[in-house]
PDB file of C-alpha atoms and ligand atoms in Angstrom:
ATOM      1  CA  MET C   1      -6.609   5.072  19.185  1.00 44.00           C
ATOM      2  CA  ASP C   2      -4.112   7.907  19.558  1.00 50.00           C
ATOM      3  CA  ASP C   3      -1.233   5.585  20.355  1.00 58.00           C
ATOM      4  CA  LEU C   4      -1.685   3.998  16.932  1.00 51.00           C
ATOM      5  CA  TYR C   5      -0.958   7.271  15.194  1.00 61.00           C
ATOM      6  CA  ARG C   6       2.711   7.127  15.747  1.00 80.00           C
ATOM      7  CA  GLU C   7       4.982   9.844  14.536  1.00 87.00           C
ATOM      8  CA  ASN C   8       6.098   7.799  11.551  1.00 88.00           C
ATOM      9  CA  ILE C   9       2.548   7.338  10.306  1.00 92.00           C
ATOM     10  CA  ILE C  10       1.625  10.985  10.708  1.00 92.00           C
ATOM     11  CA  ASP C  11       4.810  11.984   8.950  1.00 93.00           C
ATOM     12  CA  HIS C  12       4.141   9.805   5.894  1.00 96.00           C
ATOM     13  CA  TYR C  13       0.510  10.908   5.853  1.00 96.00           C
ATOM     14  CA  LYS C  14       1.328  14.602   5.894  1.00 96.00           C
ATOM     15  CA  ASN C  15       4.449  14.489   3.745  1.00 97.00           C
ATOM     16  CA  PRO C  16       4.182  11.497   1.430  1.00 98.00           C
ATOM     17  CA  GLY C  17       7.231  10.882  -0.729  1.00 98.00           C
ATOM     18  CA  TYR C  18       5.502   8.873  -3.431  1.00 98.00           C
ATOM     19  CA  LYS C  19       2.138  10.493  -3.989  1.00 98.00           C
ATOM     20  CA  GLY C  20       1.192  11.097  -7.623  1.00 98.00           C
ATOM     21  CA  ARG C  21       0.533   9.258 -10.862  1.00 98.00           C
ATOM     22  CA  LEU C  22       2.798   7.503 -13.330  1.00 97.00           C
ATOM     23  CA  VAL C  23       1.653   8.043 -16.890  1.00 94.00           C
ATOM     24  CA  PRO C  24       1.933   5.692 -18.580  1.00 94.00           C
ATOM     25  CA  ALA C  25       2.069   2.978 -15.951  1.00 97.00           C
ATOM     26  CA  ASP C  26       2.824  -0.654 -16.737  1.00 98.00           C
ATOM     27  CA  LEU C  27       0.547  -1.827 -13.966  1.00 98.00           C
ATOM     28  CA  SER C  28      -2.199   0.179 -12.329  1.00 98.00           C
ATOM     29  CA  PHE C  29      -5.008  -0.694  -9.961  1.00 98.00           C
ATOM     30  CA  GLU C  30      -7.459   0.954  -7.619  1.00 98.00           C
ATOM     31  CA  ASP C  31      -9.631  -0.291  -4.822  1.00 97.00           C
ATOM     32  CA  GLY C  32     -11.269   1.051  -1.709  1.00 97.00           C
ATOM     33  CA  ASN C  33     -12.172   0.315   1.850  1.00 95.00           C
ATOM     34  CA  PRO C  34     -15.869   1.191   2.237  1.00 94.00           C
ATOM     35  CA  LEU C  35     -15.748   0.691   6.000  1.00 92.00           C
ATOM     36  CA  CYS C  36     -13.586   3.784   6.360  1.00 95.00           C
ATOM     37  CA  GLY C  37     -13.973   5.500   2.991  1.00 97.00           C
ATOM     38  CA  ASP C  38     -10.340   5.015   2.016  1.00 98.00           C
ATOM     39  CA  GLU C  39      -9.573   4.959  -1.692  1.00 98.00           C
ATOM     40  CA  LEU C  40      -6.279   4.112  -3.261  1.00 98.00           C
ATOM     41  CA  GLN C  41      -4.725   3.814  -6.698  1.00 98.00           C
ATOM     42  CA  ILE C  42      -1.253   2.443  -7.275  1.00 98.00           C
ATOM     43  CA  ASP C  43       0.768   2.835 -10.493  1.00 98.00           C
ATOM     44  CA  LEU C  44       3.853   0.724 -11.166  1.00 98.00           C
ATOM     45  CA  GLN C  45       6.544   0.849 -13.805  1.00 98.00           C
ATOM     46  CA  VAL C  46       8.151  -2.560 -14.276  1.00 98.00           C
ATOM     47  CA  ASP C  47      11.165  -3.326 -16.462  1.00 98.00           C
ATOM     48  CA  GLU C  48      11.733  -6.380 -18.679  1.00 97.00           C
ATOM     49  CA  ASN C  49      13.211  -8.287 -15.741  1.00 98.00           C
ATOM     50  CA  GLY C  50      10.153  -7.759 -13.573  1.00 98.00           C
ATOM     51  CA  ILE C  51      11.803  -5.151 -11.370  1.00 98.00           C
ATOM     52  CA  VAL C  52       9.667  -2.279 -10.116  1.00 98.00           C
ATOM     53  CA  THR C  53      11.599   0.746 -11.363  1.00 98.00           C
ATOM     54  CA  ASP C  54       9.146   3.360 -10.122  1.00 98.00           C
ATOM     55  CA  ALA C  55       5.832   3.537  -8.308  1.00 98.00           C
ATOM     56  CA  ARG C  56       3.340   6.098  -7.063  1.00 98.00           C
ATOM     57  CA  PHE C  57       0.043   6.149  -5.241  1.00 98.00           C
ATOM     58  CA  GLU C  58      -2.933   8.447  -5.372  1.00 98.00           C
ATOM     59  CA  GLY C  59      -5.816   8.404  -2.994  1.00 98.00           C
ATOM     60  CA  HIS C  60      -7.538   9.772   0.026  1.00 97.00           C
ATOM     61  CA  GLY C  61      -8.648   8.438   3.354  1.00 97.00           C
ATOM     62  CA  CYS C  62      -7.448   8.016   6.902  1.00 96.00           C
ATOM     63  CA  ALA C  63      -3.851   8.493   8.013  1.00 95.00           C
ATOM     64  CA  ILE C  64      -3.177   4.765   8.330  1.00 95.00           C
ATOM     65  CA  SER C  65      -4.346   3.929   4.805  1.00 97.00           C
ATOM     66  CA  GLN C  66      -2.379   6.724   3.167  1.00 98.00           C
ATOM     67  CA  ALA C  67       0.773   6.295   5.262  1.00 97.00           C
ATOM     68  CA  SER C  68       0.660   2.574   4.556  1.00 97.00           C
ATOM     69  CA  ALA C  69       0.565   3.282   0.809  1.00 98.00           C
ATOM     70  CA  ASP C  70       3.540   5.625   1.026  1.00 98.00           C
ATOM     71  CA  LEU C  71       5.565   3.149   3.104  1.00 98.00           C
ATOM     72  CA  VAL C  72       4.705   0.223   0.822  1.00 98.00           C
ATOM     73  CA  ILE C  73       5.655   2.163  -2.318  1.00 98.00           C
ATOM     74  CA  GLU C  74       8.946   3.184  -0.719  1.00 98.00           C
ATOM     75  CA  ASP C  75       9.616  -0.452   0.117  1.00 98.00           C
ATOM     76  CA  ILE C  76       8.778  -2.036  -3.246  1.00 98.00           C
ATOM     77  CA  ILE C  77      10.794   0.150  -5.628  1.00 98.00           C
ATOM     78  CA  GLY C  78      13.717  -1.960  -6.842  1.00 98.00           C
ATOM     79  CA  LYS C  79      12.063  -5.259  -5.965  1.00 98.00           C
ATOM     80  CA  ASN C  80      10.869  -8.019  -8.293  1.00 98.00           C
ATOM     81  CA  VAL C  81       7.103  -8.388  -8.749  1.00 98.00           C
ATOM     82  CA  GLU C  82       7.456 -12.145  -8.229  1.00 97.00           C
ATOM     83  CA  ASP C  83       8.819 -11.454  -4.746  1.00 97.00           C
ATOM     84  CA  LEU C  84       6.085  -8.902  -4.086  1.00 98.00           C
ATOM     85  CA  LYS C  85       3.463 -11.610  -4.581  1.00 97.00           C
ATOM     86  CA  LYS C  86       4.792 -13.049  -1.315  1.00 97.00           C
ATOM     87  CA  MET C  87       4.517  -9.761   0.575  1.00 97.00           C
ATOM     88  CA  SER C  88       2.403 -10.444   3.656  1.00 97.00           C
ATOM     89  CA  LYS C  89       0.216  -8.408   5.955  1.00 94.00           C
ATOM     90  CA  GLU C  90       2.899  -8.822   8.619  1.00 94.00           C
ATOM     91  CA  ASP C  91       5.371  -7.155   6.247  1.00 96.00           C
ATOM     92  CA  VAL C  92       3.040  -4.163   5.908  1.00 96.00           C
ATOM     93  CA  LEU C  93       2.420  -3.911   9.641  1.00 94.00           C
ATOM     94  CA  ASP C  94       6.188  -4.008  10.153  1.00 93.00           C
ATOM     95  CA  LEU C  95       6.583  -1.073   7.784  1.00 94.00           C
ATOM     96  CA  LEU C  96       3.949   0.823   9.742  1.00 93.00           C
ATOM     97  CA  GLY C  97       5.530  -0.106  13.055  1.00 90.00           C
ATOM     98  CA  ILE C  98       2.241  -1.486  14.315  1.00 86.00           C
ATOM     99  CA  GLU C  99       1.860  -4.882  15.897  1.00 80.00           C
ATOM    100  CA  GLN C 100      -1.835  -5.116  16.562  1.00 81.00           C
ATOM    101  CA  LEU C 101      -4.850  -3.442  15.023  1.00 87.00           C
ATOM    102  CA  GLY C 102      -8.584  -3.938  15.335  1.00 90.00           C
ATOM    103  CA  PRO C 103     -10.411  -5.391  12.322  1.00 90.00           C
ATOM    104  CA  VAL C 104     -11.530  -2.039  10.911  1.00 89.00           C
ATOM    105  CA  ARG C 105      -8.114  -0.373  11.157  1.00 92.00           C
ATOM    106  CA  LEU C 106      -6.482  -3.507   9.800  1.00 94.00           C
ATOM    107  CA  LYS C 107      -8.427  -3.048   6.559  1.00 95.00           C
ATOM    108  CA  CYS C 108      -7.120   0.529   6.426  1.00 96.00           C
ATOM    109  CA  ALA C 109      -3.541  -0.628   6.914  1.00 96.00           C
ATOM    110  CA  LEU C 110      -3.806  -3.442   4.368  1.00 97.00           C
ATOM    111  CA  LEU C 111      -5.569  -1.561   1.586  1.00 98.00           C
ATOM    112  CA  SER C 112      -2.175  -0.715   0.099  1.00 98.00           C
ATOM    113  CA  LEU C 113      -1.243  -4.416  -0.060  1.00 98.00           C
ATOM    114  CA  LYS C 114      -4.633  -5.241  -1.559  1.00 98.00           C
ATOM    115  CA  VAL C 115      -4.205  -2.639  -4.306  1.00 98.00           C
ATOM    116  CA  LEU C 116      -0.569  -3.614  -4.925  1.00 98.00           C
ATOM    117  CA  LYS C 117      -1.496  -7.267  -5.403  1.00 98.00           C
ATOM    118  CA  GLY C 118      -4.465  -6.220  -7.517  1.00 98.00           C
ATOM    119  CA  ALA C 119      -2.046  -4.372  -9.798  1.00 98.00           C
ATOM    120  CA  ILE C 120       0.316  -7.348  -9.994  1.00 97.00           C
ATOM    121  CA  TYR C 121      -2.390  -9.949 -10.628  1.00 97.00           C
ATOM    122  CA  GLY C 122      -4.683  -7.641 -12.586  1.00 96.00           C
ATOM    123  CA  ILE C 123      -7.774  -8.614 -10.597  1.00 95.00           C
ATOM    124  CA  PRO C 124      -9.342  -7.452  -7.319  1.00 95.00           C
ATOM    125  CA  GLN C 125      -7.970  -9.169  -4.229  1.00 95.00           C
ATOM    126  CA  LYS C 126      -9.996 -10.473  -1.307  1.00 93.00           C
ATOM    127  CA  ASP C 127      -9.043  -9.381   2.214  1.00 89.00           C
ATOM    128  CA  GLU C 128      -8.822 -13.002   3.340  1.00 87.00           C
ATOM    129  CA  ASP C 129      -6.302 -13.815   0.593  1.00 86.00           C
ATOM    130  CA  LEU C 130      -3.777 -11.145   1.600  1.00 89.00           C
TER     131      LEU C 130
HETATM  132 ZN1   ZN E   1      -9.081   4.048   6.879  1.00 57.80          ZN
END
């Protein structure tokens, strides 16, 4: 397991750049990963053209889930929500610098994508639909 906790992940976990809340937020969603106890909320501000102008996350859980949220937020600011609907699990794993994860850790890594898409669509997302 230790080799999964690469320096980049630990760094984003310990010193997240985008942790906090946006009040008011245009889009906001929260979900959790009961297998690990990770919880995550994502707030987005979106302009009239559908561009994410700012975003933050709040939550707690394992290093992978929280680092993934920070990396995803960093990546999506300035992007169009229509394009973010196409964001894939491979995109998130690329951000984390991880190629392969077991099923439990994969849910940790992808919680950020699940919450992001929940915010965009306004409804909870299923793991198998990510
Ligand atoms: Zn976790």
